Amino acid sequence: NAGVTQTPKFQVLKTGQSMTLQCAQDMNHNSMYWYRQDPGMGLRLIYYSASEGTTDKGEVPNGYNVSRLNKREFSLRLESAAPSQTSVYFCASRWTGSPSNEKLFFGSGTQLSVL
Amino acid sequence: SQQGEEDPQALSIQEGENATMNCSYKTSINNLQWYRQNSGRGLVHLILIRSNEREKHSGRLRVTLDTSKKSSSLLITASRAADTASYFCATVPSGSARQLTFGSGTQLTVLP
């Protein structure tokens, strides 16, 4: 049982380049999330998908796009990378069918540097 | 903006001592959760406490919630070197949005 798998683990981009971060979960969760983590800032929500076929903006969506490809996969795309997008990116998922079980499961993160 | 703020930002204790971390938040919540993050890893869920609960235990963890003060505390008893990590509180607001909002975390160092 792999849980939440993110690729790649590390990436260096030049300003203006594009890339897609991949995320897949094998827990049959309906909701998936993308967060970024910056030093001293905690985690900030970029985009989320409450269920297959839906996506919504979080707190910091500018410069990003997402695709919920199917129930398992949720990708994050940077169309034109900027140095301000240097961060650690985490994908997470959870089952929201029961209010008593709302915990998130996280991937191991992608460390992205934009030069 | 951050919904939850942890205090202190950093905490260093000796193995065997208790560690207490605090979290304050701004709006009414459905539940509050605590997560641990080891260096270079993703976050791991520790415990969830609902807005109608005041205290919850899980192993060496004790969480309290005071909704009137909009605050929570996480107590780790008899700490171990392996407890060294960052600890984050996350809140789920009341209402339909129900997305978790994280605080900035407490870095706990347990010295052997």
Tab-separated table of N, CA, C and O in Angstrom, chain B:
chain	number	residue	atom	x	y	z
B	1	SER	N	-4.157	33.763	4.535
B	1	SER	CA	-3.636	34.014	5.871
B	1	SER	C	-3.752	32.739	6.698
B	1	SER	O	-4.587	31.881	6.426
B	2	GLN	N	-2.885	32.616	7.701
B	2	GLN	CA	-2.867	31.424	8.520
B	2	GLN	C	-4.029	31.470	9.503
B	2	GLN	O	-4.231	32.457	10.192
B	3	GLN	N	-4.757	30.379	9.616
B	3	GLN	CA	-5.825	30.289	10.590
B	3	GLN	C	-5.253	29.965	11.956
B	3	GLN	O	-5.669	30.531	12.950
B	4	GLY	N	-4.289	29.033	12.007
B	4	GLY	CA	-3.723	28.620	13.276
B	4	GLY	C	-2.315	29.141	13.449
B	4	GLY	O	-1.548	29.239	12.503
B	5	GLU	N	-1.986	29.515	14.669
B	5	GLU	CA	-0.638	29.953	14.989
B	5	GLU	C	-0.145	29.152	16.172
B	5	GLU	O	-0.795	29.120	17.225
B	6	GLU	N	1.022	28.514	16.015
B	6	GLU	CA	1.577	27.723	17.099
B	6	GLU	C	2.527	28.541	17.955
B	6	GLU	O	3.182	29.469	17.477
B	7	ASP	N	2.631	28.123	19.169
B	7	ASP	CA	3.513	28.780	20.124
B	7	ASP	C	4.051	27.708	21.079
B	7	ASP	O	3.269	26.891	21.567
B	8	PRO	N	5.362	27.618	21.337
B	8	PRO	CA	6.388	28.489	20.755
B	8	PRO	C	6.758	28.084	19.328
B	8	PRO	O	6.337	27.033	18.871
B	9	GLN	N	7.564	28.874	18.662
B	9	GLN	CA	8.039	28.514	17.328
B	9	GLN	C	9.057	27.390	17.406
B	9	GLN	O	9.153	26.569	16.499
B	10	ALA	N	9.831	27.371	18.504
B	10	ALA	CA	10.832	26.325	18.692
B	10	ALA	C	10.892	25.957	20.162
B	10	ALA	O	10.719	26.814	21.033
B	11	LEU	N	11.148	24.678	20.429
B	11	LEU	CA	11.162	24.154	21.792
B	11	LEU	C	12.238	23.080	21.877
B	11	LEU	O	12.268	22.166	21.043
B	12	SER	N	13.101	23.195	22.875
B	12	SER	CA	14.174	22.218	23.064
B	12	SER	C	14.083	21.673	24.483
B	12	SER	O	14.066	22.443	25.439
B	13	ILE	N	13.995	20.344	24.627
B	13	ILE	CA	13.854	19.717	25.938
B	13	ILE	C	14.745	18.485	26.020
B	13	ILE	O	15.260	18.006	25.009
B	14	GLN	N	14.889	17.970	27.221
B	14	GLN	CA	15.648	16.753	27.438
B	14	GLN	C	14.723	15.534	27.309
B	14	GLN	O	13.520	15.615	27.607
B	15	GLU	N	15.302	14.442	26.870
B	15	GLU	CA	14.553	13.193	26.783
B	15	GLU	C	13.920	12.875	28.145
B	15	GLU	O	14.555	13.041	29.195
B	16	GLY	N	12.669	12.441	28.131
B	16	GLY	CA	11.967	12.127	29.366
B	16	GLY	C	11.080	13.250	29.867
B	16	GLY	O	10.147	13.007	30.652
B	17	GLU	N	11.377	14.474	29.445
B	17	GLU	CA	10.542	15.608	29.850
B	17	GLU	C	9.269	15.649	29.019
B	17	GLU	O	9.154	14.999	27.980
B	18	ASN	N	8.318	16.446	29.487
B	18	ASN	CA	7.090	16.673	28.725
B	18	ASN	C	7.241	17.888	27.829
B	18	ASN	O	7.939	18.845	28.169
B	19	ALA	N	6.592	17.841	26.676
B	19	ALA	CA	6.617	18.966	25.729
B	19	ALA	C	5.194	19.450	25.521
B	19	ALA	O	4.296	18.648	25.250
B	20	THR	N	4.999	20.753	25.631
B	20	THR	CA	3.684	21.341	25.414
B	20	THR	C	3.761	22.386	24.311
B	20	THR	O	4.613	23.278	24.338
B	21	MET	N	2.874	22.246	23.334
B	21	MET	CA	2.780	23.198	22.234
B	21	MET	C	1.362	23.743	22.189
B	21	MET	O	0.411	23.012	22.476
B	22	ASN	N	1.245	25.001	21.842
B	22	ASN	CA	-0.052	25.662	21.828
B	22	ASN	C	-0.412	26.131	20.427
B	22	ASN	O	0.466	26.429	19.612
B	23	CYS	N	-1.706	26.198	20.190
B	23	CYS	CA	-2.216	26.635	18.893
B	23	CYS	C	-3.382	27.573	19.128
B	23	CYS	O	-4.281	27.259	19.923
B	24	SER	N	-3.362	28.722	18.481
B	24	SER	CA	-4.502	29.627	18.540
B	24	SER	C	-5.066	29.789	17.131
B	24	SER	O	-4.316	29.740	16.152
B	25	TYR	N	-6.364	29.975	17.039
B	25	TYR	CA	-6.994	30.114	15.735
B	25	TYR	C	-8.017	31.248	15.788
B	25	TYR	O	-8.305	31.781	16.863
B	26	LYS	N	-8.544	31.595	14.606
B	26	LYS	CA	-9.299	32.842	14.530
B	26	LYS	C	-10.809	32.680	14.399
B	26	LYS	O	-11.579	33.487	14.921
B	27	THR	N	-11.250	31.662	13.659
B	27	THR	CA	-12.677	31.543	13.390
B	27	THR	C	-13.228	30.274	14.020
B	27	THR	O	-12.472	29.399	14.454
B	28	SER	N	-14.533	30.147	14.050
B	28	SER	CA	-15.147	28.949	14.633
B	28	SER	C	-14.797	27.726	13.787
B	28	SER	O	-14.637	27.826	12.575
B	29	ILE	N	-14.658	26.599	14.452
B	29	ILE	CA	-14.155	25.413	13.780
B	29	ILE	C	-15.088	24.227	13.957
B	29	ILE	O	-15.891	24.162	14.896
B	30	ASN	N	-14.947	23.289	13.039
B	30	ASN	CA	-15.611	21.999	13.153
B	30	ASN	C	-14.725	21.033	13.939
B	30	ASN	O	-15.208	20.301	14.804
B	31	ASN	N	-13.442	21.018	13.607
B	31	ASN	CA	-12.488	20.214	14.362
B	31	ASN	C	-11.084	20.806	14.221
B	31	ASN	O	-10.844	21.668	13.365
B	32	LEU	N	-10.188	20.339	15.056
B	32	LEU	CA	-8.792	20.766	15.023
B	32	LEU	C	-7.934	19.513	15.015
B	32	LEU	O	-8.223	18.548	15.734
B	33	GLN	N	-6.897	19.534	14.200
B	33	GLN	CA	-6.040	18.359	14.049
B	33	GLN	C	-4.593	18.741	14.302
B	33	GLN	O	-4.187	19.874	14.040
B	34	TRP	N	-3.818	17.795	14.778
B	34	TRP	CA	-2.379	17.968	14.940
B	34	TRP	C	-1.647	16.989	14.032
B	34	TRP	O	-2.033	15.823	13.916
B	35	TYR	N	-0.587	17.514	13.393
B	35	TYR	CA	0.241	16.724	12.491
B	35	TYR	C	1.701	16.860	12.909
B	35	TYR	O	2.111	17.871	13.469
B	36	ARG	N	2.478	15.831	12.583
B	36	ARG	CA	3.919	15.849	12.811
B	36	ARG	C	4.630	15.759	11.450
B	36	ARG	O	4.184	15.051	10.545
B	37	GLN	N	5.757	16.471	11.350
B	37	GLN	CA	6.562	16.422	10.140
B	37	GLN	C	8.015	16.200	10.512
B	37	GLN	O	8.634	17.078	11.126
B	38	ASN	N	8.535	15.054	10.155
B	38	ASN	CA	9.963	14.818	10.306
B	38	ASN	C	10.699	15.511	9.176
B	38	ASN	O	10.147	15.732	8.098
B	39	SER	N	11.947	15.855	9.429
B	39	SER	CA	12.736	16.630	8.478
B	39	SER	C	12.746	15.984	7.098
B	39	SER	O	13.075	14.798	6.955
B	40	GLY	N	12.365	16.743	6.076
B	40	GLY	CA	12.394	16.249	4.711
B	40	GLY	C	11.284	15.291	4.346
B	40	GLY	O	11.340	14.668	3.279
B	41	ARG	N	10.291	15.179	5.200
B	41	ARG	CA	9.200	14.235	4.939
B	41	ARG	C	7.850	14.948	4.875
B	41	ARG	O	7.728	16.144	5.175
B	42	GLY	N	6.829	14.203	4.483
B	42	GLY	CA	5.473	14.746	4.500
B	42	GLY	C	4.898	14.748	5.907
B	42	GLY	O	5.492	14.212	6.835
B	43	LEU	N	3.750	15.371	6.070
B	43	LEU	CA	3.100	15.443	7.370
B	43	LEU	C	2.355	14.149	7.665
B	43	LEU	O	1.817	13.510	6.754
B	44	VAL	N	2.320	13.817	8.943
B	44	VAL	CA	1.618	12.620	9.399
B	44	VAL	C	0.595	13.045	10.443
B	44	VAL	O	0.921	13.773	11.388
B	45	HIS	N	-0.645	12.589	10.268
B	45	HIS	CA	-1.716	12.925	11.196
B	45	HIS	C	-1.473	12.276	12.557
B	45	HIS	O	-1.118	11.090	12.649
B	46	LEU	N	-1.672	13.062	13.621
B	46	LEU	CA	-1.509	12.539	14.979
B	46	LEU	C	-2.850	12.337	15.670
B	46	LEU	O	-3.127	11.260	16.217
B	47	ILE	N	-3.678	13.374	15.683
B	47	ILE	CA	-4.881	13.313	16.497
B	47	ILE	C	-5.862	14.382	16.025
B	47	ILE	O	-5.448	15.440	15.527
B	48	LEU	N	-7.136	14.103	16.160
B	48	LEU	CA	-8.208	15.019	15.787
B	48	LEU	C	-9.099	15.229	16.995
B	48	LEU	O	-9.450	14.263	17.688
B	49	ILE	N	-9.469	16.481	17.257
B	49	ILE	CA	-10.396	16.772	18.346
B	49	ILE	C	-11.534	17.618	17.777
B	49	ILE	O	-11.296	18.575	17.020
B	50	ARG	N	-12.766	17.265	18.087
B	50	ARG	CA	-13.927	17.962	17.559
B	50	ARG	C	-14.260	19.175	18.419
B	50	ARG	O	-13.878	19.249	19.589
B	51	SER	N	-15.047	20.060	17.872
B	51	SER	CA	-15.369	21.301	18.585
B	51	SER	C	-16.181	21.059	19.850
B	51	SER	O	-16.175	21.891	20.759
B	52	ASN	N	-16.856	19.923	19.939
B	52	ASN	CA	-17.645	19.635	21.147
B	52	ASN	C	-16.866	18.783	22.161
B	52	ASN	O	-17.424	18.342	23.160
B	53	GLU	N	-15.597	18.544	21.886
B	53	GLU	CA	-14.739	17.806	22.815
B	53	GLU	C	-13.779	18.766	23.506
B	53	GLU	O	-13.377	19.786	22.929
B	54	ARG	N	-13.381	18.439	24.708
B	54	ARG	CA	-12.476	19.315	25.460
B	54	ARG	C	-11.086	18.701	25.610
B	54	ARG	O	-10.099	19.426	25.779
B	55	GLU	N	-11.018	17.374	25.595
B	55	GLU	CA	-9.737	16.710	25.793
B	55	GLU	C	-9.772	15.363	25.083
B	55	GLU	O	-10.819	14.702	25.001
B	56	LYS	N	-8.575	14.983	24.568
B	56	LYS	CA	-8.481	13.693	23.900
B	56	LYS	C	-7.082	13.133	24.107
B	56	LYS	O	-6.107	13.887	24.169
B	57	HIS	N	-6.998	11.815	24.233
B	57	HIS	CA	-5.715	11.173	24.473
B	57	HIS	C	-5.450	10.151	23.370
B	57	HIS	O	-6.359	9.512	22.840
B	58	SER	N	-4.168	10.000	23.045
B	58	SER	CA	-3.742	8.936	22.150
B	58	SER	C	-2.315	8.574	22.522
B	58	SER	O	-1.374	9.312	22.217
B	59	GLY	N	-2.138	7.448	23.208
B	59	GLY	CA	-0.795	7.052	23.649
B	59	GLY	C	-0.189	8.104	24.557
B	59	GLY	O	-0.772	8.487	25.574
B	60	ARG	N	0.976	8.641	24.169
B	60	ARG	CA	1.644	9.683	24.961
B	60	ARG	C	1.180	11.095	24.596
B	60	ARG	O	1.726	12.079	25.095
B	61	LEU	N	0.174	11.202	23.759
B	61	LEU	CA	-0.330	12.501	23.339
B	61	LEU	C	-1.602	12.858	24.093
B	61	LEU	O	-2.477	12.014	24.300
B	62	ARG	N	-1.663	14.127	24.485
B	62	ARG	CA	-2.888	14.648	25.089
B	62	ARG	C	-3.187	15.980	24.423
B	62	ARG	O	-2.342	16.873	24.391
B	63	VAL	N	-4.390	16.110	23.896
B	63	VAL	CA	-4.803	17.347	23.239
B	63	VAL	C	-5.971	17.938	24.007
B	63	VAL	O	-6.878	17.219	24.416
B	64	THR	N	-5.923	19.251	24.213
B	64	THR	CA	-7.052	19.954	24.798
B	64	THR	C	-7.551	20.999	23.813
B	64	THR	O	-6.794	21.475	22.952
B	65	LEU	N	-8.801	21.351	23.949
B	65	LEU	CA	-9.407	22.366	23.088
B	65	LEU	C	-10.277	23.272	23.939
B	65	LEU	O	-11.118	22.799	24.700
B	66	ASP	N	-10.056	24.566	23.804
B	66	ASP	CA	-10.876	25.575	24.480
B	66	ASP	C	-11.471	26.474	23.399
B	66	ASP	O	-10.815	27.386	22.908
B	67	THR	N	-12.706	26.192	23.029
B	67	THR	CA	-13.318	26.951	21.932
B	67	THR	C	-13.628	28.387	22.334
B	67	THR	O	-13.696	29.272	21.479
B	68	SER	N	-13.822	28.641	23.630
B	68	SER	CA	-14.093	30.015	24.065
B	68	SER	C	-12.859	30.899	23.884
B	68	SER	O	-12.970	32.085	23.604
B	69	LYS	N	-11.681	30.302	24.021
B	69	LYS	CA	-10.427	31.041	23.834
B	69	LYS	C	-9.840	30.805	22.450
B	69	LYS	O	-8.788	31.356	22.120
B	70	LYS	N	-10.501	29.960	21.648
B	70	LYS	CA	-9.990	29.611	20.335
B	70	LYS	C	-8.537	29.152	20.433
B	70	LYS	O	-7.632	29.686	19.762
B	71	SER	N	-8.321	28.151	21.266
B	71	SER	CA	-6.963	27.661	21.455
B	71	SER	C	-6.961	26.164	21.742
B	71	SER	O	-7.946	25.588	22.221
B	72	SER	N	-5.819	25.549	21.436
B	72	SER	CA	-5.614	24.127	21.679
B	72	SER	C	-4.193	23.922	22.153
B	72	SER	O	-3.297	24.735	21.860
B	73	SER	N	-3.967	22.844	22.885
B	73	SER	CA	-2.605	22.500	23.259
B	73	SER	C	-2.361	21.025	22.998
B	73	SER	O	-3.270	20.203	23.084
B	74	LEU	N	-1.116	20.729	22.648
B	74	LEU	CA	-0.667	19.358	22.445
B	74	LEU	C	0.420	19.076	23.470
B	74	LEU	O	1.419	19.788	23.525
B	75	LEU	N	0.198	18.052	24.275
B	75	LEU	CA	1.172	17.630	25.277
B	75	LEU	C	1.732	16.277	24.871
B	75	LEU	O	0.975	15.340	24.618
B	76	ILE	N	3.045	16.195	24.798
B	76	ILE	CA	3.725	14.920	24.564
B	76	ILE	C	4.424	14.559	25.870
B	76	ILE	O	5.300	15.293	26.332
B	77	THR	N	4.028	13.468	26.469
B	77	THR	CA	4.621	13.080	27.742
B	77	THR	C	5.825	12.159	27.520
B	77	THR	O	5.921	11.459	26.515
B	78	ALA	N	6.743	12.204	28.479
B	78	ALA	CA	7.921	11.325	28.454
B	78	ALA	C	8.567	11.314	27.074
B	78	ALA	O	8.688	10.263	26.434
B	79	SER	N	8.975	12.482	26.611
B	79	SER	CA	9.443	12.616	25.232
B	79	SER	C	10.683	11.766	24.955
B	79	SER	O	11.472	11.464	25.851
B	80	ARG	N	10.841	11.420	23.696
B	80	ARG	CA	11.956	10.611	23.210
B	80	ARG	C	12.667	11.368	22.097
B	80	ARG	O	12.075	12.233	21.465
B	81	ALA	N	13.889	11.001	21.820
B	81	ALA	CA	14.634	11.649	20.737
B	81	ALA	C	13.881	11.524	19.414
B	81	ALA	O	13.928	12.419	18.571
B	82	ALA	N	13.168	10.417	19.249
B	82	ALA	CA	12.413	10.187	18.010
B	82	ALA	C	11.229	11.132	17.854
B	82	ALA	O	10.639	11.219	16.764
B	83	ASP	N	10.864	11.859	18.921
B	83	ASP	CA	9.781	12.846	18.827
B	83	ASP	C	10.256	14.141	18.187
B	83	ASP	O	9.448	15.039	17.925
B	84	THR	N	11.562	14.290	17.979
B	84	THR	CA	12.107	15.474	17.323
B	84	THR	C	11.487	15.629	15.942
B	84	THR	O	11.597	14.745	15.095
B	85	ALA	N	10.791	16.758	15.738
B	85	ALA	CA	10.042	16.988	14.508
B	85	ALA	C	9.391	18.357	14.595
B	85	ALA	O	9.481	19.038	15.615
B	86	SER	N	8.741	18.763	13.515
B	86	SER	CA	7.881	19.946	13.550
B	86	SER	C	6.443	19.493	13.751
B	86	SER	O	6.029	18.478	13.184
B	87	TYR	N	5.707	20.246	14.550
B	87	TYR	CA	4.324	19.903	14.856
B	87	TYR	C	3.425	21.057	14.400
B	87	TYR	O	3.701	22.223	14.688
B	88	PHE	N	2.372	20.690	13.688
B	88	PHE	CA	1.458	21.679	13.116
B	88	PHE	C	0.038	21.418	13.600
B	88	PHE	O	-0.398	20.259	13.660
B	89	CYS	N	-0.669	22.492	13.908
B	89	CYS	CA	-2.095	22.361	14.098
B	89	CYS	C	-2.787	22.753	12.796
B	89	CYS	O	-2.264	23.550	12.010
B	90	ALA	N	-3.933	22.165	12.572
B	90	ALA	CA	-4.721	22.461	11.377
B	90	ALA	C	-6.179	22.508	11.779
B	90	ALA	O	-6.638	21.675	12.572
B	91	THR	N	-6.886	23.485	11.267
B	91	THR	CA	-8.290	23.636	11.627
B	91	THR	C	-9.187	23.421	10.417
B	91	THR	O	-8.827	23.752	9.288
B	92	VAL	N	-10.331	22.845	10.696
B	92	VAL	CA	-11.395	22.717	9.702
B	92	VAL	C	-12.501	23.664	10.128
B	92	VAL	O	-13.087	23.496	11.202
B	93	PRO	N	-12.771	24.699	9.346
B	93	PRO	CA	-13.748	25.709	9.785
B	93	PRO	C	-15.168	25.159	9.777
B	93	PRO	O	-15.480	24.196	9.083
B	94	SER	N	-16.013	25.778	10.560
B	94	SER	CA	-17.431	25.461	10.510
B	94	SER	C	-17.977	25.862	9.152
B	94	SER	O	-17.441	26.750	8.492
B	95	GLY	N	-19.036	25.209	8.734
B	95	GLY	CA	-19.625	25.549	7.444
B	95	GLY	C	-19.271	24.550	6.381
B	95	GLY	O	-18.762	23.466	6.661
B	96	SER	N	-19.496	24.930	5.146
B	96	SER	CA	-19.423	23.956	4.061
B	96	SER	C	-18.037	23.791	3.467
B	96	SER	O	-17.744	22.783	2.851
B	97	ALA	N	-17.148	24.779	3.648
B	97	ALA	CA	-15.850	24.716	2.971
B	97	ALA	C	-15.036	23.521	3.448
B	97	ALA	O	-14.544	22.737	2.650
B	98	ARG	N	-14.823	23.428	4.713
B	98	ARG	CA	-14.227	22.266	5.358
B	98	ARG	C	-12.819	21.947	4.883
B	98	ARG	O	-12.377	20.803	4.937
B	99	GLN	N	-12.092	22.956	4.384
B	99	GLN	CA	-10.703	22.705	3.997
B	99	GLN	C	-9.786	23.000	5.172
B	99	GLN	O	-9.983	23.971	5.886
B	100	LEU	N	-8.766	22.177	5.344
B	100	LEU	CA	-7.847	22.370	6.447
B	100	LEU	C	-6.951	23.569	6.213
B	100	LEU	O	-6.443	23.760	5.104
B	101	THR	N	-6.742	24.346	7.241
B	101	THR	CA	-5.816	25.467	7.219
B	101	THR	C	-4.768	25.226	8.298
B	101	THR	O	-5.117	24.997	9.452
B	102	PHE	N	-3.496	25.296	7.905
B	102	PHE	CA	-2.397	24.949	8.798
B	102	PHE	C	-1.760	26.181	9.432
B	102	PHE	O	-1.693	27.246	8.827
B	103	GLY	N	-1.254	25.979	10.646
B	103	GLY	CA	-0.431	26.994	11.278
B	103	GLY	C	1.008	26.872	10.812
B	103	GLY	O	1.340	26.034	9.975
B	104	SER	N	1.867	27.704	11.382
B	104	SER	CA	3.265	27.767	10.938
B	104	SER	C	4.165	26.768	11.655
B	104	SER	O	5.318	26.608	11.284
B	105	GLY	N	3.668	26.100	12.683
B	105	GLY	CA	4.393	24.986	13.267
B	105	GLY	C	5.287	25.313	14.452
B	105	GLY	O	5.713	26.457	14.639
B	106	THR	N	5.544	24.292	15.262
B	106	THR	CA	6.510	24.340	16.360
B	106	THR	C	7.589	23.311	16.080
B	106	THR	O	7.284	22.141	15.856
B	107	GLN	N	8.846	23.754	16.093
B	107	GLN	CA	9.967	22.832	15.902
B	107	GLN	C	10.384	22.312	17.275
B	107	GLN	O	10.865	23.082	18.106
B	108	LEU	N	10.177	21.012	17.501
B	108	LEU	CA	10.536	20.386	18.770
B	108	LEU	C	11.838	19.614	18.611
B	108	LEU	O	11.964	18.792	17.703
B	109	THR	N	12.767	19.881	19.513
B	109	THR	CA	14.016	19.126	19.552
B	109	THR	C	14.108	18.437	20.908
B	109	THR	O	14.024	19.107	21.944
B	110	VAL	N	14.244	17.128	20.898
B	110	VAL	CA	14.388	16.349	22.124
B	110	VAL	C	15.820	15.847	22.198
B	110	VAL	O	16.263	15.068	21.351
B	111	LEU	N	16.527	16.317	23.197
B	111	LEU	CA	17.948	16.002	23.340
B	111	LEU	C	18.133	14.712	24.122
B	111	LEU	O	17.509	14.532	25.167
B	112	PRO	N	18.989	13.825	23.629
B	112	PRO	CA	19.176	12.531	24.319
B	112	PRO	C	19.990	12.693	25.602
B	112	PRO	O	20.648	13.690	25.825
